C-alpha cells in the first residue's frame, strides 16, 4: 500500500490525474475484478493507464529453475499472467494495462521501469535535461529501495519463530499446489556429501562452495563502508599474532578506533542459523535466542585476547532469517547516530538504510546458497 501511495503522490506532483482501486463493477458483465490498483488518466495516446502492482518471489517452484539462470524471469512471467487476466477488461474499458511487477529481492519488471521512466519525464521540462535524468534515476531506484528497506526492516525485527513458520507455510503451500515443486527434503547437496532439508538449514550453513565466506565478507564490507562514511577510524581483520604467545586468532573482523572510553572495539561478524539442533528448541520459543548463544560463545573465545590487547569485544551476530543480536543492534545504532550527524539526515532514515543493505544482502546470499545446491548455476 505504501508503494501505491508513493506512485499516486508522484502522479499528482507530475500533474497527472490518478485514483486508486478502479475498475470494480465496470464493464458489460459487471465483473468485480479490479485491473487498476492505480488509474492514471490520459497516459498513452489519450488512453488511461491501469497500473496493477504485484510482488512475486523468484523462489516460487513454478519458475525457480529459470530464475536461477535468467535475471528478471519471475517478473516477466508475472507480467504475462497479469496481461492474460486483465487485458480483456481493460480493452473493454478503453484502458491500457500496465503491470507494475517487482521481484521479492528488488528487481522490477521491464514494464514497471518504462512506466517509472515515463512518469519521471513529466516531473521536469525536457526529457533530456539533467534534472529529468536525475528524477528518472531516483524514481526507478527509490521504489526499489522503498520496498526492500521495508521488507528488510521487518526481517530484522520479526522473531525467528514467525520467520520459520512463514517459510514453512510457503513451502507447504507450494508442495500442495504445484506437482512440479522442487523437492529439497532428503535431496543430495550438490557441493558436499550432506543432505538438504526443506527449510534450507543445510544450504545456508554448508561450508563448501564459499557461500558462507562470501556472505560473511560482504556483511563485513558493508559495515566497514558505513563506518568510513561516518568518519570512524576502522581497520579490517586485525589481531593475528599480536599477543605475547603469538596467538594467531583474529578477534576483530573490524576494529573501530577510540570507541568506548578510549578503547577500540573489536567487531566479530558471525551468521548463525536458528535451525541448528543445539538451539532449535529455544529458538522456537524465544526470538533471537540463537544470536544470544552465539554472542556468548564469541565472548568466551575472544574476551581474553581482547582484554590483553586493550580492546572491547563486540560480537556482530545475525540469524539467517534476518534477526540481529542485541549487541549488534546497539553498535549499529551508535554508528547510525554518527552517520546521521555527518550526513545531516535523521537517525531513523540512516538506520533503515543500514539494516536494509545488510538484510537485503543476507537474503540474497541465502537464496544463492540454496539455488547453487539444487540447480547448478550456469
Short mmCIF file of N, CA, C and O in Angstrom, two decimals, residues 45-159:
data_model
loop_
_atom_site.label_atom_id
_atom_site.label_comp_id
_atom_site.label_asym_id
_atom_site.label_seq_id
_atom_site.Cartn_x
_atom_site.Cartn_y
_atom_site.Cartn_z
N UNK A 45 -1.58 7.96 -25.74
CA UNK A 45 -2.49 8.20 -26.87
C UNK A 45 -3.90 8.50 -26.38
O UNK A 45 -4.90 8.04 -26.97
N UNK A 46 -3.99 9.25 -25.29
CA UNK A 46 -5.29 9.63 -24.76
C UNK A 46 -5.97 8.59 -23.90
O UNK A 46 -7.03 8.84 -23.32
N UNK A 47 -5.39 7.40 -23.81
CA UNK A 47 -5.98 6.33 -23.01
C UNK A 47 -5.47 6.38 -21.57
O UNK A 47 -4.29 6.65 -21.33
N UNK A 48 -6.34 6.07 -20.61
CA UNK A 48 -5.85 5.93 -19.23
C UNK A 48 -4.99 4.66 -19.09
O UNK A 48 -5.12 3.71 -19.86
N UNK A 49 -4.14 4.67 -18.09
CA UNK A 49 -3.29 3.50 -17.80
C UNK A 49 -3.76 2.86 -16.50
O UNK A 49 -3.92 3.54 -15.49
N UNK A 50 -3.96 1.54 -16.57
CA UNK A 50 -4.35 0.78 -15.38
C UNK A 50 -3.10 0.10 -14.82
O UNK A 50 -2.64 -0.90 -15.36
N UNK A 51 -2.54 0.67 -13.76
CA UNK A 51 -1.36 0.09 -13.13
C UNK A 51 -1.80 -0.98 -12.13
O UNK A 51 -2.57 -0.70 -11.20
N UNK A 52 -1.29 -2.19 -12.30
CA UNK A 52 -1.61 -3.30 -11.40
C UNK A 52 -0.33 -3.73 -10.70
O UNK A 52 0.55 -4.33 -11.31
N UNK A 53 -0.21 -3.39 -9.42
CA UNK A 53 1.02 -3.66 -8.67
C UNK A 53 1.00 -5.07 -8.09
O UNK A 53 0.00 -5.50 -7.51
N UNK A 54 2.09 -5.78 -8.24
CA UNK A 54 2.21 -7.11 -7.63
C UNK A 54 3.67 -7.40 -7.32
O UNK A 54 4.58 -6.88 -7.99
N UNK A 55 3.90 -8.20 -6.30
CA UNK A 55 5.25 -8.64 -5.90
C UNK A 55 5.30 -10.15 -6.03
O UNK A 55 4.41 -10.86 -5.53
N UNK A 56 6.33 -10.66 -6.70
CA UNK A 56 6.44 -12.09 -6.94
C UNK A 56 7.79 -12.58 -6.44
O UNK A 56 8.78 -11.85 -6.47
N UNK A 57 7.83 -13.82 -5.96
CA UNK A 57 9.08 -14.40 -5.46
C UNK A 57 9.75 -15.24 -6.54
O UNK A 57 9.12 -16.14 -7.11
N UNK A 58 11.03 -14.99 -6.83
CA UNK A 58 11.74 -15.83 -7.82
C UNK A 58 11.99 -17.24 -7.32
O UNK A 58 12.40 -18.11 -8.07
N UNK A 59 11.74 -17.49 -6.02
CA UNK A 59 11.92 -18.83 -5.46
C UNK A 59 10.66 -19.68 -5.59
O UNK A 59 10.63 -20.81 -5.11
N UNK A 60 9.60 -19.14 -6.21
CA UNK A 60 8.41 -19.93 -6.48
C UNK A 60 8.79 -21.14 -7.32
O UNK A 60 9.43 -21.00 -8.36
N UNK A 61 8.43 -22.35 -6.89
CA UNK A 61 8.85 -23.55 -7.63
C UNK A 61 8.41 -23.56 -9.08
O UNK A 61 9.00 -24.27 -9.89
N UNK A 62 7.39 -22.77 -9.44
CA UNK A 62 6.91 -22.75 -10.82
C UNK A 62 7.99 -22.28 -11.78
O UNK A 62 8.11 -22.78 -12.90
N UNK A 63 8.80 -21.30 -11.35
CA UNK A 63 9.83 -20.79 -12.25
C UNK A 63 11.19 -20.63 -11.57
O UNK A 63 11.99 -19.79 -11.96
N UNK A 64 11.45 -21.43 -10.52
CA UNK A 64 12.73 -21.31 -9.82
C UNK A 64 13.90 -21.71 -10.72
O UNK A 64 14.98 -21.15 -10.65
N UNK A 65 13.66 -22.70 -11.60
CA UNK A 65 14.74 -23.15 -12.48
C UNK A 65 15.17 -22.04 -13.42
O UNK A 65 16.37 -21.75 -13.57
N UNK A 66 14.20 -21.35 -14.05
CA UNK A 66 14.52 -20.27 -14.96
C UNK A 66 15.08 -19.06 -14.22
O UNK A 66 16.00 -18.39 -14.70
N UNK A 67 14.55 -18.79 -13.02
CA UNK A 67 15.01 -17.64 -12.24
C UNK A 67 16.45 -17.79 -11.83
O UNK A 67 17.17 -16.80 -11.64
N UNK A 68 16.92 -19.03 -11.65
CA UNK A 68 18.31 -19.26 -11.28
C UNK A 68 19.28 -18.97 -12.40
O UNK A 68 20.48 -18.84 -12.17
N UNK A 69 18.75 -18.86 -13.64
CA UNK A 69 19.63 -18.64 -14.79
C UNK A 69 19.44 -17.27 -15.45
O UNK A 69 20.39 -16.71 -15.98
N UNK A 70 18.21 -16.76 -15.42
CA UNK A 70 17.91 -15.52 -16.13
C UNK A 70 17.35 -14.50 -15.16
O UNK A 70 16.30 -14.73 -14.54
N UNK A 71 18.04 -13.37 -15.02
CA UNK A 71 17.57 -12.32 -14.12
C UNK A 71 16.25 -11.74 -14.61
O UNK A 71 16.08 -11.49 -15.81
N UNK A 72 15.31 -11.55 -13.70
CA UNK A 72 14.04 -10.94 -14.04
C UNK A 72 13.01 -11.86 -14.65
O UNK A 72 11.93 -11.41 -15.03
N UNK A 73 13.31 -13.17 -14.75
CA UNK A 73 12.37 -14.09 -15.40
C UNK A 73 11.08 -14.23 -14.61
O UNK A 73 10.00 -14.40 -15.17
N UNK A 74 11.16 -14.17 -13.28
CA UNK A 74 9.94 -14.26 -12.46
C UNK A 74 9.04 -13.06 -12.72
O UNK A 74 7.81 -13.20 -12.81
N UNK A 75 9.62 -11.87 -12.87
CA UNK A 75 8.83 -10.67 -13.16
C UNK A 75 8.18 -10.76 -14.54
O UNK A 75 7.02 -10.38 -14.72
N UNK A 76 8.92 -11.29 -15.51
CA UNK A 76 8.36 -11.45 -16.87
C UNK A 76 7.15 -12.38 -16.84
O UNK A 76 6.11 -12.10 -17.45
N UNK A 77 7.28 -13.51 -16.11
CA UNK A 77 6.16 -14.46 -16.03
C UNK A 77 4.95 -13.82 -15.35
O UNK A 77 3.81 -14.02 -15.78
N UNK A 78 5.19 -13.02 -14.31
CA UNK A 78 4.08 -12.36 -13.61
C UNK A 78 3.41 -11.31 -14.51
O UNK A 78 2.19 -11.14 -14.48
N UNK A 79 4.22 -10.59 -15.32
CA UNK A 79 3.65 -9.61 -16.26
C UNK A 79 2.73 -10.29 -17.27
O UNK A 79 1.62 -9.81 -17.54
N UNK A 80 3.17 -11.42 -17.80
CA UNK A 80 2.34 -12.16 -18.76
C UNK A 80 1.04 -12.62 -18.11
O UNK A 80 -0.03 -12.57 -18.73
N UNK A 81 1.14 -13.09 -16.86
CA UNK A 81 -0.06 -13.57 -16.16
C UNK A 81 -1.04 -12.41 -15.93
O UNK A 81 -2.25 -12.57 -16.07
N UNK A 82 -0.52 -11.24 -15.57
CA UNK A 82 -1.37 -10.08 -15.35
C UNK A 82 -2.05 -9.63 -16.65
O UNK A 82 -3.23 -9.26 -16.66
N UNK A 83 -1.30 -9.65 -17.74
CA UNK A 83 -1.89 -9.28 -19.04
C UNK A 83 -3.00 -10.26 -19.41
O UNK A 83 -4.08 -9.85 -19.89
N UNK A 84 -2.76 -11.54 -19.19
CA UNK A 84 -3.77 -12.54 -19.51
C UNK A 84 -5.05 -12.34 -18.71
O UNK A 84 -6.16 -12.52 -19.21
N UNK A 85 -4.90 -11.90 -17.44
CA UNK A 85 -6.06 -11.73 -16.57
C UNK A 85 -6.79 -10.41 -16.80
O UNK A 85 -8.02 -10.35 -16.67
N UNK A 86 -6.05 -9.35 -17.17
CA UNK A 86 -6.64 -8.00 -17.17
C UNK A 86 -6.84 -7.37 -18.54
O UNK A 86 -7.59 -6.40 -18.65
N UNK A 87 -6.16 -7.87 -19.58
CA UNK A 87 -6.22 -7.21 -20.88
C UNK A 87 -7.65 -7.11 -21.42
O UNK A 87 -8.05 -6.09 -22.00
N UNK A 88 -8.44 -8.19 -21.24
CA UNK A 88 -9.79 -8.20 -21.81
C UNK A 88 -10.64 -7.08 -21.20
O UNK A 88 -11.29 -6.32 -21.92
N UNK A 89 -10.63 -6.98 -19.88
CA UNK A 89 -11.46 -5.97 -19.25
C UNK A 89 -10.93 -4.57 -19.52
O UNK A 89 -11.70 -3.62 -19.75
N UNK A 90 -9.59 -4.40 -19.52
CA UNK A 90 -9.01 -3.08 -19.81
C UNK A 90 -9.34 -2.63 -21.23
O UNK A 90 -9.65 -1.47 -21.48
N UNK A 91 -9.31 -3.57 -22.18
CA UNK A 91 -9.65 -3.24 -23.57
C UNK A 91 -11.11 -2.80 -23.68
O UNK A 91 -11.43 -1.84 -24.40
N UNK A 92 -11.98 -3.50 -22.95
CA UNK A 92 -13.40 -3.13 -22.97
C UNK A 92 -13.63 -1.74 -22.40
O UNK A 92 -14.50 -0.99 -22.88
N UNK A 93 -12.84 -1.36 -21.39
CA UNK A 93 -12.99 -0.06 -20.75
C UNK A 93 -12.19 1.04 -21.42
O UNK A 93 -12.26 2.21 -21.01
N UNK A 94 -11.37 0.66 -22.43
CA UNK A 94 -10.56 1.65 -23.12
C UNK A 94 -9.32 2.05 -22.36
O UNK A 94 -8.81 3.16 -22.54
N UNK A 95 -8.83 1.13 -21.52
CA UNK A 95 -7.64 1.41 -20.73
C UNK A 95 -6.44 0.66 -21.30
O UNK A 95 -6.59 -0.30 -22.05
N UNK A 96 -5.25 1.08 -20.91
CA UNK A 96 -4.01 0.35 -21.23
C UNK A 96 -3.54 -0.37 -19.97
O UNK A 96 -3.31 0.26 -18.94
N UNK A 97 -3.42 -1.68 -20.04
CA UNK A 97 -3.00 -2.48 -18.88
C UNK A 97 -1.48 -2.43 -18.74
O UNK A 97 -0.74 -2.76 -19.67
N UNK A 98 -1.00 -2.00 -17.58
CA UNK A 98 0.45 -1.94 -17.31
C UNK A 98 0.73 -2.60 -15.96
O UNK A 98 0.47 -2.00 -14.91
N UNK A 99 1.24 -3.83 -15.97
CA UNK A 99 1.60 -4.47 -14.70
C UNK A 99 2.87 -3.85 -14.12
O UNK A 99 3.87 -3.71 -14.83
N UNK A 100 2.81 -3.45 -12.85
CA UNK A 100 4.00 -2.99 -12.13
C UNK A 100 4.46 -4.14 -11.25
O UNK A 100 3.96 -4.32 -10.14
N UNK A 101 5.39 -4.93 -11.76
CA UNK A 101 5.79 -6.16 -11.09
C UNK A 101 7.18 -6.00 -10.48
O UNK A 101 8.12 -5.54 -11.15
N UNK A 102 7.30 -6.36 -9.20
CA UNK A 102 8.60 -6.37 -8.52
C UNK A 102 8.86 -7.76 -8.00
O UNK A 102 7.95 -8.44 -7.51
N UNK A 103 10.11 -8.21 -8.14
CA UNK A 103 10.50 -9.46 -7.50
C UNK A 103 10.84 -9.20 -6.04
O UNK A 103 11.25 -8.09 -5.67
N UNK A 104 10.68 -10.21 -5.20
CA UNK A 104 10.82 -10.00 -3.76
C UNK A 104 12.24 -9.62 -3.36
O UNK A 104 12.45 -9.13 -2.25
N UNK A 105 13.21 -9.82 -4.26
CA UNK A 105 14.58 -9.41 -3.95
C UNK A 105 14.92 -8.04 -4.54
O UNK A 105 16.06 -7.61 -4.47
N UNK A 106 13.90 -7.36 -5.14
CA UNK A 106 14.12 -5.97 -5.50
C UNK A 106 14.14 -5.65 -6.98
O UNK A 106 14.09 -4.48 -7.34
N UNK A 107 14.21 -6.66 -7.87
CA UNK A 107 14.25 -6.38 -9.31
C UNK A 107 12.85 -6.02 -9.81
O UNK A 107 11.87 -6.67 -9.44
N UNK A 108 12.76 -4.98 -10.64
CA UNK A 108 11.48 -4.56 -11.21
C UNK A 108 11.36 -5.03 -12.65
O UNK A 108 12.35 -5.11 -13.38
N UNK A 109 10.13 -5.35 -13.07
CA UNK A 109 9.88 -5.77 -14.44
C UNK A 109 10.10 -4.65 -15.43
O UNK A 109 10.09 -3.46 -15.08
N UNK A 110 10.27 -5.01 -16.69
CA UNK A 110 10.59 -4.02 -17.72
C UNK A 110 9.46 -3.01 -17.91
O UNK A 110 9.71 -1.82 -18.13
N UNK A 111 8.21 -3.46 -17.82
CA UNK A 111 7.10 -2.52 -18.00
C UNK A 111 7.03 -1.51 -16.85
O UNK A 111 6.68 -0.34 -17.05
N UNK A 112 7.37 -1.97 -15.64
CA UNK A 112 7.39 -1.05 -14.50
C UNK A 112 8.49 0.00 -14.68
O UNK A 112 8.28 1.19 -14.42
N UNK A 113 9.66 -0.43 -15.14
CA UNK A 113 10.77 0.50 -15.35
C UNK A 113 10.40 1.54 -16.40
O UNK A 113 10.68 2.74 -16.25
N UNK A 114 9.76 1.08 -17.49
CA UNK A 114 9.34 2.02 -18.53
C UNK A 114 8.30 3.01 -18.01
O UNK A 114 8.35 4.20 -18.32
N UNK A 115 7.37 2.50 -17.19
CA UNK A 115 6.34 3.39 -16.64
C UNK A 115 6.96 4.42 -15.71
O UNK A 115 6.60 5.61 -15.75
N UNK A 116 7.89 4.00 -14.85
CA UNK A 116 8.54 4.93 -13.94
C UNK A 116 9.36 5.97 -14.71
O UNK A 116 9.41 7.14 -14.35
N UNK A 117 10.01 5.52 -15.79
CA UNK A 117 10.80 6.44 -16.61
C UNK A 117 9.89 7.49 -17.25
O UNK A 117 10.22 8.68 -17.28
N UNK A 118 8.75 7.04 -17.77
CA UNK A 118 7.81 7.97 -18.40
C UNK A 118 7.25 8.94 -17.35
O UNK A 118 7.12 10.14 -17.60
N UNK A 119 6.94 8.41 -16.18
CA UNK A 119 6.42 9.25 -15.11
C UNK A 119 7.44 10.30 -14.69
O UNK A 119 7.11 11.46 -14.45
N UNK A 120 8.71 9.89 -14.62
CA UNK A 120 9.77 10.82 -14.24
C UNK A 120 9.93 11.93 -15.27
O UNK A 120 10.27 13.06 -14.93
N UNK A 121 9.68 11.60 -16.55
CA UNK A 121 9.85 12.61 -17.60
C UNK A 121 8.85 13.76 -17.46
O UNK A 121 9.07 14.86 -17.94
N UNK A 122 7.72 13.47 -16.78
CA UNK A 122 6.73 14.53 -16.55
C UNK A 122 7.13 15.46 -15.40
O UNK A 122 6.55 16.53 -15.25
N UNK A 123 8.10 15.02 -14.59
CA UNK A 123 8.44 15.80 -13.40
C UNK A 123 9.31 17.01 -13.71
O UNK A 123 9.48 17.88 -12.88
N UNK A 124 9.93 17.03 -14.88
CA UNK A 124 10.78 18.17 -15.24
C UNK A 124 10.61 18.45 -16.72
O UNK A 124 10.47 17.53 -17.52
N UNK A 125 10.64 19.70 -17.13
CA UNK A 125 10.53 20.02 -18.56
C UNK A 125 11.76 19.56 -19.31
O UNK A 125 12.89 19.73 -18.84
N UNK A 126 11.54 18.92 -20.47
CA UNK A 126 12.67 18.46 -21.27
C UNK A 126 13.12 17.10 -20.81
O UNK A 126 13.73 16.95 -19.77
N UNK A 127 12.82 16.08 -21.59
CA UNK A 127 13.12 14.72 -21.16
C UNK A 127 14.61 14.43 -21.09
O UNK A 127 15.01 13.45 -20.49
N UNK A 128 15.44 15.26 -21.70
CA UNK A 128 16.88 15.02 -21.65
C UNK A 128 17.61 15.97 -20.71
O UNK A 128 18.83 16.02 -20.69
N UNK A 129 16.85 16.76 -19.94
CA UNK A 129 17.50 17.69 -19.03
C UNK A 129 18.14 16.93 -17.88
O UNK A 129 17.70 15.85 -17.51
N UNK A 130 19.21 17.48 -17.29
CA UNK A 130 19.85 16.81 -16.15
C UNK A 130 18.88 16.55 -15.02
O UNK A 130 18.93 15.51 -14.37
N UNK A 131 17.97 17.50 -14.78
CA UNK A 131 17.02 17.32 -13.68
C UNK A 131 16.11 16.13 -13.96
O UNK A 131 15.80 15.33 -13.07
N UNK A 132 15.67 16.01 -15.23
CA UNK A 132 14.79 14.90 -15.58
C UNK A 132 15.51 13.57 -15.43
O UNK A 132 14.95 12.59 -14.96
N UNK A 133 16.79 13.52 -15.85
CA UNK A 133 17.55 12.28 -15.72
C UNK A 133 17.71 11.90 -14.25
O UNK A 133 17.61 10.74 -13.87
N UNK A 134 17.95 12.92 -13.43
CA UNK A 134 18.09 12.66 -12.00
C UNK A 134 16.78 12.14 -11.42
O UNK A 134 16.76 11.20 -10.63
N UNK A 135 15.66 12.75 -11.82
CA UNK A 135 14.35 12.30 -11.34
C UNK A 135 14.11 10.87 -11.76
O UNK A 135 13.62 10.04 -10.98
N UNK A 136 14.45 10.57 -13.03
CA UNK A 136 14.21 9.22 -13.54
C UNK A 136 15.02 8.20 -12.75
O UNK A 136 14.54 7.14 -12.38
N UNK A 137 16.28 8.55 -12.48
CA UNK A 137 17.16 7.65 -11.73
C UNK A 137 16.63 7.45 -10.31
O UNK A 137 16.52 6.33 -9.82
N UNK A 138 16.26 8.54 -9.65
CA UNK A 138 15.79 8.45 -8.27
C UNK A 138 14.48 7.69 -8.17
O UNK A 138 14.26 6.93 -7.25
N UNK A 139 13.60 7.91 -9.16
CA UNK A 139 12.32 7.24 -9.11
C UNK A 139 12.48 5.73 -9.28
O UNK A 139 11.92 4.94 -8.53
N UNK A 140 13.31 5.35 -10.25
CA UNK A 140 13.49 3.93 -10.53
C UNK A 140 14.04 3.20 -9.31
O UNK A 140 13.54 2.16 -8.90
N UNK A 141 15.10 3.75 -8.71
CA UNK A 141 15.72 3.07 -7.59
C UNK A 141 15.06 3.41 -6.27
O UNK A 141 15.16 2.65 -5.31
N UNK A 142 14.34 4.54 -6.21
CA UNK A 142 13.64 4.88 -4.99
C UNK A 142 12.56 3.88 -4.64
O UNK A 142 12.43 3.46 -3.50
N UNK A 143 11.81 3.45 -5.66
CA UNK A 143 10.77 2.45 -5.40
C UNK A 143 11.39 1.13 -4.98
O UNK A 143 10.87 0.43 -4.11
N UNK A 144 12.50 0.79 -5.61
CA UNK A 144 13.16 -0.47 -5.26
C UNK A 144 13.62 -0.43 -3.80
O UNK A 144 13.37 -1.36 -3.03
N UNK A 145 14.27 0.65 -3.40
CA UNK A 145 14.76 0.74 -2.03
C UNK A 145 13.61 0.84 -1.03
O UNK A 145 13.70 0.29 0.07
N UNK A 146 12.54 1.53 -1.43
CA UNK A 146 11.38 1.66 -0.53
C UNK A 146 10.88 0.28 -0.12
O UNK A 146 10.67 -0.01 1.05
N UNK A 147 10.71 -0.60 -1.10
CA UNK A 147 10.20 -1.93 -0.81
C UNK A 147 11.22 -2.78 -0.06
O UNK A 147 10.93 -3.47 0.91
N UNK A 148 12.46 -2.72 -0.53
CA UNK A 148 13.50 -3.54 0.09
C UNK A 148 13.74 -3.14 1.54
O UNK A 148 13.90 -4.00 2.41
N UNK A 149 13.77 -1.84 1.83
CA UNK A 149 14.02 -1.40 3.20
C UNK A 149 12.89 -1.81 4.13
O UNK A 149 13.12 -2.24 5.26
N UNK A 150 11.63 -1.68 3.65
CA UNK A 150 10.52 -2.09 4.50
C UNK A 150 10.57 -3.59 4.75
O UNK A 150 10.38 -4.06 5.86
N UNK A 151 10.86 -4.37 3.70
CA UNK A 151 10.95 -5.82 3.85
C UNK A 151 12.09 -6.20 4.78
O UNK A 151 11.94 -7.05 5.66
N UNK A 152 13.24 -5.54 4.64
CA UNK A 152 14.40 -5.88 5.45
C UNK A 152 14.22 -5.44 6.90
O UNK A 152 14.65 -6.13 7.81
N UNK A 153 13.59 -4.28 7.09
CA UNK A 153 13.33 -3.82 8.45
C UNK A 153 12.43 -4.81 9.17
O UNK A 153 12.61 -5.11 10.34
N UNK A 154 11.44 -5.35 8.44
CA UNK A 154 10.55 -6.35 9.02
C UNK A 154 11.35 -7.60 9.41
O UNK A 154 11.17 -8.17 10.47
N UNK A 155 12.29 -8.00 8.51
CA UNK A 155 13.09 -9.18 8.81
C UNK A 155 13.92 -8.98 10.07
O UNK A 155 14.09 -9.90 10.87
N UNK A 156 14.47 -7.77 10.26
CA UNK A 156 15.35 -7.54 11.39
C UNK A 156 14.58 -7.48 12.70
O UNK A 156 15.14 -7.71 13.76
N UNK A 157 13.27 -7.17 12.64
CA UNK A 157 12.51 -7.02 13.86
C UNK A 157 11.60 -8.22 14.14
O UNK A 157 11.21 -8.47 15.27
N UNK A 158 11.24 -8.99 13.10
CA UNK A 158 10.35 -10.13 13.33
C UNK A 158 11.10 -11.23 14.05
O UNK A 158 12.18 -11.40 13.89
N UNK A 159 10.54 -11.98 14.87
CA UNK A 159 11.22 -13.06 15.59
C UNK A 159 11.52 -14.22 14.69
O UNK A 159 10.97 -14.35 13.61
#
